Amino acid sequence: MDPHAGPLGRSRLCLQRRPPRTTLSPVATLDAGWSRQDGFTETGAGALNLTATSETWARLDTGLGLALAHTMPTRHGEAVLQVRAMWEHAFADVVPSQTVAFAGSPTAFTVNGSDAGRDRLRLGAGIAWDVSETMSLNVSYDGLFSDSQQSHTANIGINIRF
């Protein structure tokens, strides 16, 4: 199997109105992608050899939402608290699939991937904190919710400037 994936791009547009230390930003996203799985045929299992056709999938997602950030001064710089909420809509494939068949069977069947959901809610929160003049710490959480799935991601990062 030789999977190919080609992200076509992701963009984000933010327009900001700034009260003194708090920022409320409308956010719009466009996420496009393409993936291809080459066909293959297994060997060595006789009638149980599996043959799969080549398949391609496309993704085109848009999102609209709001991001709220509050900046607080610290001893060495700033700490920025962030929360965001976004509605996402998928215009292209939401369930990748591939057609396969056993060598000993005249009937093919389809294997489906996980359903990403046509409409989704993405929620997130995080903090970026300047712990010194040369180092900052980032912690964030993102959740993706739809009728068919939930996805949770947490990230921790250290940024060292020299």
CSV table of C-alpha atoms in Angstrom, one decimal:
chain,number,residue,atom,x,y,z
A,1,MET,CA,0.0,0.0,0.0
A,2,ASP,CA,1.3,3.4,-0.9
A,3,PRO,CA,-0.8,6.2,0.7
A,4,HIS,CA,-0.5,9.7,-0.7
A,5,ALA,CA,-1.8,12.8,1.0
A,6,GLY,CA,-1.6,16.3,-0.3
A,7,PRO,CA,-2.9,19.1,1.9
A,8,LEU,CA,-4.0,21.8,-0.4
A,9,GLY,CA,-4.1,24.6,2.1
A,10,ARG,CA,-5.5,26.0,5.3
A,11,SER,CA,-6.2,29.7,5.9
A,12,ARG,CA,-7.5,31.8,8.7
A,13,LEU,CA,-9.0,35.2,8.6
A,14,CYS,CA,-9.2,37.3,11.8
A,15,LEU,CA,-10.7,40.8,12.2
A,16,GLN,CA,-10.0,42.3,15.6
A,17,ARG,CA,-11.6,44.9,17.8
A,18,ARG,CA,-9.4,45.5,20.8
A,19,PRO,CA,-10.7,46.7,24.2
A,20,PRO,CA,-7.6,47.4,26.4
A,21,ARG,CA,-6.5,43.9,27.3
A,22,THR,CA,-9.2,41.7,25.8
A,23,THR,CA,-9.6,40.7,22.2
A,24,LEU,CA,-12.7,39.4,20.6
A,25,SER,CA,-12.0,38.1,17.0
A,26,PRO,CA,-14.4,36.7,14.5
A,27,VAL,CA,-12.6,33.7,12.8
A,28,ALA,CA,-13.2,32.2,9.4
A,29,THR,CA,-11.3,29.1,8.1
A,30,LEU,CA,-11.0,27.2,4.9
A,31,ASP,CA,-9.4,23.7,5.0
A,32,ALA,CA,-8.8,21.8,1.8
A,33,GLY,CA,-7.1,18.4,1.3
A,34,TRP,CA,-6.7,15.5,-1.0
A,35,SER,CA,-5.7,11.9,-0.3
A,36,ARG,CA,-5.1,8.9,-2.6
A,37,GLN,CA,-4.7,5.2,-1.7
A,38,ASP,CA,-3.1,3.1,-4.4
A,39,GLY,CA,-4.7,-0.2,-5.3
A,40,PHE,CA,-3.0,-3.4,-4.2
A,41,THR,CA,-3.2,-7.2,-4.3
A,42,GLU,CA,-2.0,-9.5,-1.5
A,43,THR,CA,-0.2,-12.7,-2.2
A,44,GLY,CA,0.5,-16.0,-0.4
A,45,ALA,CA,-3.0,-16.7,1.0
A,46,GLY,CA,-4.7,-18.2,-2.0
A,47,ALA,CA,-8.4,-17.5,-2.0
A,48,LEU,CA,-8.0,-15.2,1.0
A,49,ASN,CA,-5.7,-12.8,-0.9
A,50,LEU,CA,-7.2,-9.3,-0.7
A,51,THR,CA,-7.4,-7.0,-3.7
A,52,ALA,CA,-8.2,-3.3,-3.3
A,53,THR,CA,-9.0,-0.7,-5.9
A,54,SER,CA,-7.3,2.7,-6.0
A,55,GLU,CA,-9.3,5.4,-4.2
A,56,THR,CA,-9.1,9.1,-3.8
A,57,TRP,CA,-10.8,11.4,-1.3
A,58,ALA,CA,-11.2,15.2,-1.2
A,59,ARG,CA,-11.8,17.4,1.7
A,60,LEU,CA,-13.2,21.0,1.7
A,61,ASP,CA,-14.2,22.4,5.1
A,62,THR,CA,-15.2,25.9,6.2
A,63,GLY,CA,-15.6,27.3,9.6
A,64,LEU,CA,-17.0,30.4,11.3
A,65,GLY,CA,-16.5,31.3,14.9
A,66,LEU,CA,-15.2,33.6,17.6
A,67,ALA,CA,-12.0,33.7,19.6
A,68,LEU,CA,-11.7,35.6,22.9
A,69,ALA,CA,-8.3,36.4,24.3
A,70,HIS,CA,-7.3,38.2,27.5
A,71,THR,CA,-3.8,39.4,28.1
A,72,MET,CA,-2.4,39.8,31.6
A,73,PRO,CA,1.0,41.3,32.5
A,74,THR,CA,3.5,39.0,34.3
A,75,ARG,CA,6.9,39.6,35.8
A,76,HIS,CA,8.7,38.7,32.6
A,77,GLY,CA,6.1,39.6,29.9
A,78,GLU,CA,2.6,38.5,29.4
A,79,ALA,CA,0.2,35.6,29.8
A,80,VAL,CA,-2.6,35.3,27.2
A,81,LEU,CA,-5.7,33.2,28.1
A,82,GLN,CA,-7.7,32.1,25.0
A,83,VAL,CA,-11.1,30.5,24.3
A,84,ARG,CA,-12.6,29.8,21.0
A,85,ALA,CA,-15.7,28.3,19.5
A,86,MET,CA,-16.3,27.5,15.8
A,87,TRP,CA,-18.9,25.8,13.6
A,88,GLU,CA,-17.4,23.8,10.8
A,89,HIS,CA,-19.1,22.5,7.7
A,90,ALA,CA,-17.8,19.8,5.3
A,91,PHE,CA,-18.6,20.3,1.6
A,92,ALA,CA,-16.8,17.2,0.2
A,93,ASP,CA,-16.3,13.6,1.4
A,94,VAL,CA,-16.9,13.0,5.1
A,95,VAL,CA,-16.5,9.2,5.1
A,96,PRO,CA,-13.4,7.8,3.2
A,97,SER,CA,-14.0,4.4,1.7
A,98,GLN,CA,-12.2,1.7,-0.3
A,99,THR,CA,-13.6,-1.2,-2.3
A,100,VAL,CA,-11.9,-4.6,-1.6
A,101,ALA,CA,-12.5,-8.2,-2.6
A,102,PHE,CA,-11.1,-11.6,-1.7
A,103,ALA,CA,-9.5,-13.5,-4.6
A,104,GLY,CA,-11.9,-16.5,-3.9
A,105,SER,CA,-15.0,-14.4,-3.9
A,106,PRO,CA,-16.9,-12.8,-6.9
A,107,THR,CA,-18.3,-10.1,-4.6
A,108,ALA,CA,-16.5,-7.0,-3.5
A,109,PHE,CA,-17.3,-5.1,-0.4
A,110,THR,CA,-16.6,-1.6,0.9
A,111,VAL,CA,-14.5,-0.6,3.9
A,112,ASN,CA,-15.5,2.8,5.4
A,113,GLY,CA,-13.4,5.0,7.5
A,114,SER,CA,-14.7,7.0,10.4
A,115,ASP,CA,-17.4,9.6,9.7
A,116,ALA,CA,-16.1,13.1,10.3
A,117,GLY,CA,-19.6,14.5,10.3
A,118,ARG,CA,-21.0,17.1,7.9
A,119,ASP,CA,-21.4,19.8,10.7
A,120,ARG,CA,-19.1,20.0,13.7
A,121,LEU,CA,-18.5,22.2,16.7
A,122,ARG,CA,-14.9,22.9,17.5
A,123,LEU,CA,-14.1,24.3,21.0
A,124,GLY,CA,-10.7,25.3,22.4
A,125,ALA,CA,-9.0,26.9,25.3
A,126,GLY,CA,-5.3,27.7,26.1
A,127,ILE,CA,-2.7,29.8,27.8
A,128,ALA,CA,0.5,31.2,26.5
A,129,TRP,CA,2.8,32.4,29.4
A,130,ASP,CA,6.1,34.2,29.3
A,131,VAL,CA,7.9,32.5,32.2
A,132,SER,CA,11.1,34.4,31.5
A,133,GLU,CA,12.5,36.9,28.9
A,134,THR,CA,13.7,33.9,26.8
A,135,MET,CA,11.2,31.2,27.5
A,136,SER,CA,7.4,30.8,27.1
A,137,LEU,CA,5.1,28.0,28.0
A,138,ASN,CA,2.0,27.1,25.9
A,139,VAL,CA,-0.9,24.8,27.0
A,140,SER,CA,-4.0,24.2,24.9
A,141,TYR,CA,-7.0,21.9,24.5
A,142,ASP,CA,-9.2,21.5,21.4
A,143,GLY,CA,-12.4,19.4,21.2
A,144,LEU,CA,-14.2,18.5,18.0
A,145,PHE,CA,-17.9,17.4,18.3
A,146,SER,CA,-20.3,16.1,15.7
A,147,ASP,CA,-23.3,13.6,15.6
A,148,SER,CA,-20.9,10.8,14.7
A,149,GLN,CA,-17.7,11.4,16.6
A,150,GLN,CA,-15.8,13.3,19.3
A,151,SER,CA,-12.1,14.2,19.2
A,152,HIS,CA,-10.0,15.7,22.0
A,153,THR,CA,-6.5,17.1,21.7
A,154,ALA,CA,-4.2,18.6,24.3
A,155,ASN,CA,-0.9,20.3,23.6
A,156,ILE,CA,2.0,21.5,25.7
A,157,GLY,CA,4.9,23.4,24.3
A,158,ILE,CA,8.0,25.3,25.3
A,159,ASN,CA,9.3,28.1,23.2
A,160,ILE,CA,13.0,29.2,23.9
A,161,ARG,CA,14.2,32.4,22.3
A,162,PHE,CA,18.0,33.0,21.9
